[in-house]
Amino acid sequence: MNKVLQISGAIPELGYANIPREIIPFLVSYNLIPQLLSQSIIELAISTTGYANAPITCTPAETSQALQQFYQHWDLNSEEKIQDWCLRYGLTQKQLELFATRKLRVEKFKQITWGHQLESYFLKYKRHFDKVIYSLIRTNSRGTANELFFRITEGEQSFSDLAREYSQGPEADTNGIIGPVELGTITPNFAQLLCTSQVRIVQPPVAFGDSWIIIRVEKFISAQLDDFMRQRLLQENFETWFQQQLSQLSPEEKVWMGINTKPAQSQEAKAA
């Protein structure tokens, strides 16, 4: 065990040498090593990403607000309860403030690191975020698809009625309607088919996979760089960054994080 837990020096004051040996079996038995590694990666980031590689900090007002929310969450409504809580968990006032403001400091880290490039990132991938609502009928028979297309275009029956009766997918339960759904979550070929279709115009049957499909785009919804989208993009960039940090862990630490390195090792062995 002593050789496995390395922490990579991610938190200077939380290096392996500083972890009490009696705690290590507890961390292992409760599978807390992955959380320790994950939090150490984040801690290093918020400790060195501020101005001149200084820690990211909060203003006195932000700290005060975070503490009040923390006290409310733990029902610490008196100075005595606050002191007892800190004593119970061995925290100084400074450590308590860091604990209470950690979420806010992580959000500041995201904003400092990627906030300046959100507009360009959004414009680059906007098509992936745009949404579409469309109607779909799918069938295994080309003849049936042609017949249904004829009925729709001739006004004999509505798209929704035929989808409910003939479509062989879950869209039959929604009268053929699917969406709104982001284009980025759709297979590229099908997304291209939707994007090149005119709104409210029924498209002739086309082969798609093992089925024949008839589609009609009902509406395109353009994505907007609003507050919700900004938070989403910040989180996506953060998660990508975090995965990159995991790739830099030692082989032993990767095992703890559930990152399988055996296939690459097996291939090397075969090559040898």
C-alpha positions as a printed NumPy array, in Angstrom:
array([[  0.   ,   0.   ,   0.   ],
       [  2.809,   2.393,   0.869],
       [  4.075,   2.178,  -2.71 ],
       [  0.659,   2.707,  -4.309],
       [ -0.546,   5.916,  -2.69 ],
       [  1.519,   8.688,  -4.26 ],
       [ -0.877,  11.655,  -4.688],
       [  1.692,  12.995,  -7.178],
       [  2.381,  15.96 ,  -4.91 ],
       [ -0.927,  17.418,  -6.064],
       [ -1.443,  19.16 ,  -2.736],
       [  1.937,  20.182,  -1.265],
       [  0.662,  19.937,   2.307],
       [ -1.165,  16.684,   1.51 ],
       [  1.735,  14.657,   0.203],
       [  1.99 ,  11.006,   1.074],
       [  4.59 ,  11.687,   3.736],
       [  2.137,  13.979,   5.548],
       [ -0.758,  11.516,   5.63 ],
       [ -0.971,   9.771,   9.012],
       [ -0.288,   6.081,   8.441],
       [ -3.253,   5.054,  10.583],
       [ -5.595,   6.837,   8.135],
       [ -4.403,   4.989,   5.028],
       [ -6.16 ,   1.67 ,   5.808],
       [ -9.366,   3.632,   6.426],
       [ -9.07 ,   5.412,   3.069],
       [ -8.478,   2.117,   1.327],
       [-11.252,   0.176,   3.066],
       [-13.843,   2.808,   2.193],
       [-12.471,   3.333,  -1.325],
       [-11.73 ,   6.988,  -0.649],
       [ -8.447,   7.114,  -2.543],
       [-10.182,   8.143,  -5.811],
       [-11.892,  11.06 ,  -4.048],
       [ -8.591,  12.083,  -2.479],
       [ -6.855,  12.037,  -5.844],
       [ -9.678,  13.922,  -7.555],
       [ -9.877,  16.609,  -4.924],
       [ -6.088,  16.986,  -4.843],
       [ -6.087,  17.741,  -8.579],
       [ -8.736,  20.412,  -8.125],
       [ -7.058,  21.817,  -5.025],
       [ -3.789,  22.283,  -6.883],
       [ -5.642,  24.17 ,  -9.626],
       [ -7.413,  26.626,  -7.342],
       [ -4.198,  27.09 ,  -5.355],
       [ -2.092,  28.195,  -8.343],
       [ -4.424,  29.7  , -10.96 ],
       [ -4.86 ,  33.142,  -9.464],
       [ -2.774,  36.252, -10.164],
       [  0.964,  35.422, -10.317],
       [  0.213,  31.78 ,  -9.556],
       [ -1.324,  32.753,  -6.232],
       [ -4.34 ,  30.941,  -4.782],
       [ -7.788,  31.913,  -5.999],
       [ -9.388,  33.861,  -3.17 ],
       [-12.777,  35.263,  -2.227],
       [-13.604,  38.755,  -1.093],
       [-14.55 ,  39.299,   2.57 ],
       [-18.179,  39.694,   1.48 ],
       [-18.09 ,  36.454,  -0.503],
       [-16.462,  34.626,   2.381],
       [-19.01 ,  35.956,   4.836],
       [-21.908,  34.9  ,   2.625],
       [-20.419,  31.434,   2.086],
       [-19.953,  30.997,   5.825],
       [-23.535,  32.034,   6.534],
       [-24.798,  29.486,   4.014],
       [-22.545,  26.864,   5.564],
       [-23.76 ,  27.643,   9.093],
       [-27.361,  27.467,   7.942],
       [-26.799,  24.123,   6.197],
       [-25.299,  22.585,   9.352],
       [-27.682,  24.369,  11.734],
       [-24.804,  26.161,  13.436],
       [-26.843,  29.019,  14.834],
       [-24.563,  30.06 ,  17.656],
       [-20.886,  30.786,  18.17 ],
       [-20.694,  27.879,  20.576],
       [-22.024,  25.419,  17.99 ],
       [-19.583,  26.75 ,  15.397],
       [-16.633,  26.29 ,  17.746],
       [-17.808,  22.804,  18.738],
       [-18.147,  21.828,  15.064],
       [-14.628,  23.053,  14.26 ],
       [-13.24 ,  21.267,  17.316],
       [-15.005,  18.036,  16.384],
       [-13.47 ,  18.023,  12.91 ],
       [-10.148,  19.608,  13.822],
       [-10.538,  22.727,  11.678],
       [ -9.14 ,  26.167,  12.297],
       [-11.169,  29.23 ,  11.337],
       [ -9.018,  29.644,   8.217],
       [ -9.593,  26.03 ,   7.193],
       [-13.308,  26.443,   7.776],
       [-13.369,  29.491,   5.501],
       [-11.515,  27.572,   2.786],
       [-13.95 ,  24.679,   3.144],
       [-17.002,  26.941,   2.96 ],
       [-15.721,  28.886,  -0.071],
       [-14.312,  25.932,  -2.013],
       [-17.238,  25.633,  -4.427],
       [-17.084,  29.352,  -5.204],
       [-13.32 ,  29.197,  -5.728],
       [-13.764,  26.302,  -8.16 ],
       [-16.298,  28.387, -10.099],
       [-13.813,  31.258, -10.162],
       [-11.174,  28.876, -11.487],
       [-13.491,  27.894, -14.348],
       [-14.203,  31.53 , -15.166],
       [-10.537,  32.574, -15.035],
       [ -9.431,  29.627, -17.162],
       [-12.118,  29.49 , -19.85 ],
       [-14.426,  32.47 , -19.424],
       [-12.544,  34.604, -21.946],
       [-12.939,  32.05 , -24.737],
       [-16.587,  31.067, -24.338],
       [-17.842,  33.15 , -27.258],
       [-15.374,  31.701, -29.738],
       [-15.957,  28.193, -28.373],
       [-19.711,  28.645, -28.671],
       [-19.538,  29.949, -32.23 ],
       [-17.25 ,  27.094, -33.243],
       [-19.64 ,  24.445, -31.944],
       [-22.944,  26.302, -32.212],
       [-24.404,  23.839, -34.691],
       [-23.962,  21.077, -32.118],
       [-26.021,  23.089, -29.621],
       [-28.803,  24.055, -32.029],
       [-31.972,  22.032, -31.528],
       [-34.481,  20.551, -33.919],
       [-38.01 ,  19.236, -33.637],
       [-38.96 ,  16.758, -36.347],
       [-41.52 ,  14.133, -37.272],
       [-40.402,  10.638, -38.164],
       [-41.881,   7.477, -39.628],
       [-39.693,   4.413, -39.937],
       [-40.486,   1.05 , -41.433],
       [-38.572,  -1.99 , -42.641],
       [-40.449,  -1.999, -45.968],
       [-39.533,   0.312, -48.832],
       [-42.956,  -0.289, -50.383],
       [-44.736,   0.705, -47.184],
       [-42.603,   3.827, -46.89 ],
       [-43.459,   4.876, -50.45 ],
       [-47.155,   4.241, -49.822],
       [-47.154,   6.291, -46.633],
       [-45.287,   9.137, -48.316],
       [-47.9  ,   9.17 , -51.065],
       [-50.767,   9.296, -48.56 ],
       [-49.193,  12.234, -46.725],
       [-48.354,  14.287, -49.806],
       [-51.783,  13.65 , -51.302],
       [-53.489,  14.722, -48.1  ],
       [-55.179,  11.379, -47.568],
       [-53.898,  11.009, -44.004],
       [-51.871,  13.117, -41.611],
       [-48.242,  12.476, -40.772],
       [-49.111,  12.039, -37.087],
       [-51.835,   9.453, -37.738],
       [-49.599,   7.363, -39.993],
       [-46.671,   7.613, -37.579],
       [-48.848,   6.416, -34.737],
       [-50.132,   3.488, -36.805],
       [-47.096,   2.398, -38.807],
       [-43.833,   3.714, -37.342],
       [-41.718,   0.973, -35.813],
       [-39.936,   2.999, -33.17 ],
       [-40.761,   4.826, -29.916],
       [-41.862,   7.849, -31.961],
       [-45.111,   5.952, -32.631],
       [-46.115,   6.828, -29.049],
       [-45.67 ,  10.565, -29.708],
       [-47.426,  10.747, -33.098],
       [-44.024,  10.74 , -34.779],
       [-42.801,  13.885, -33.026],
       [-39.215,  13.871, -31.697],
       [-37.508,  16.714, -29.901],
       [-36.441,  19.275, -29.269],
       [-33.095,  17.51 , -29.484],
       [-29.608,  18.944, -29.942],
       [-28.05 ,  18.27 , -33.313],
       [-24.801,  17.345, -31.606],
       [-26.49 ,  14.352, -29.972],
       [-27.664,  12.953, -33.313],
       [-25.512,  10.792, -35.588],
       [-23.726,  13.049, -38.124],
       [-25.404,  11.561, -41.21 ],
       [-28.888,  11.947, -39.776],
       [-28.12 ,  15.43 , -38.476],
       [-26.984,  16.404, -41.984],
       [-30.219,  15.013, -43.402],
       [-32.248,  17.138, -41.005],
       [-30.184,  20.281, -41.62 ],
       [-30.638,  20.029, -45.389],
       [-34.416,  19.558, -45.126],
       [-36.879,  22.405, -45.524],
       [-39.072,  23.139, -42.539],
       [-42.587,  21.63 , -42.776],
       [-41.763,  19.828, -46.036],
       [-42.145,  16.039, -46.016],
       [-39.022,  14.388, -47.384],
       [-39.237,  11.317, -49.665],
       [-38.334,   7.977, -48.056],
       [-34.633,   7.322, -47.664],
       [-32.76 ,   4.229, -46.511],
       [-31.198,   4.68 , -43.103],
       [-29.571,   1.693, -41.466],
       [-31.95 ,  -1.234, -41.674],
       [-35.006,   0.985, -42.056],
       [-36.711,   3.284, -44.51 ],
       [-37.563,   6.636, -42.984],
       [-39.77 ,   9.598, -43.809],
       [-38.984,  12.85 , -42.009],
       [-40.437,  16.3  , -41.731],
       [-38.556,  19.029, -39.877],
       [-41.038,  20.948, -37.739],
       [-38.747,  23.606, -36.291],
       [-35.122,  24.601, -35.844],
       [-34.229,  26.26 , -32.534],
       [-31.057,  28.342, -32.602],
       [-28.841,  28.024, -29.533],
       [-28.131,  31.186, -27.551],
       [-25.111,  32.065, -25.444],
       [-27.18 ,  32.842, -22.349],
       [-26.197,  32.364, -18.712],
       [-27.279,  28.72 , -18.741],
       [-25.194,  27.997, -21.836],
       [-22.189,  29.805, -20.379],
       [-22.322,  27.67 , -17.243],
       [-22.688,  24.546, -19.353],
       [-19.672,  25.414, -21.512],
       [-17.579,  26.228, -18.461],
       [-18.468,  22.848, -16.981],
       [-17.724,  21.014, -20.229],
       [-14.308,  22.653, -20.453],
       [-13.671,  21.849, -16.798],
       [-14.537,  18.176, -17.292],
       [-12.286,  17.961, -20.36 ],
       [ -9.461,  19.55 , -18.377],
       [-10.02 ,  17.151, -15.491],
       [ -9.769,  14.123, -17.781],
       [ -6.494,  15.516, -19.098],
       [ -5.189,  15.775, -15.54 ],
       [ -6.157,  12.165, -14.878],
       [ -4.12 ,  11.082, -17.884],
       [ -1.016,  12.503, -16.16 ],
       [ -1.386,  10.424, -13.017],
       [  1.062,   7.653, -12.226],
       [  0.139,   4.094, -13.278],
       [ -0.687,   3.213,  -9.668],
       [ -2.941,   6.246,  -9.27 ],
       [ -4.694,   5.448, -12.541],
       [ -5.559,   2.044, -11.152],
       [ -7.194,   3.725,  -8.161],
       [ -9.162,   6.   , -10.504],
       [-10.396,   3.041, -12.525],
       [ -8.39 ,   3.986, -15.609],
       [ -7.489,   0.72 , -17.329],
       [ -3.934,   0.724, -18.66 ],
       [ -3.68 ,  -3.023, -19.187],
       [ -4.636,  -3.105, -22.908],
       [ -1.723,  -0.821, -23.807],
       [  0.616,  -2.924, -21.685],
       [ -0.638,  -6.114, -23.328],
       [ -0.037,  -4.685, -26.784],
       [  3.499,  -3.73 , -25.809],
       [  4.078,  -7.257, -24.536],
       [  2.835,  -8.737, -27.797],
       [  5.038,  -6.397, -29.793],
       [  8.023,  -7.488, -27.729]])
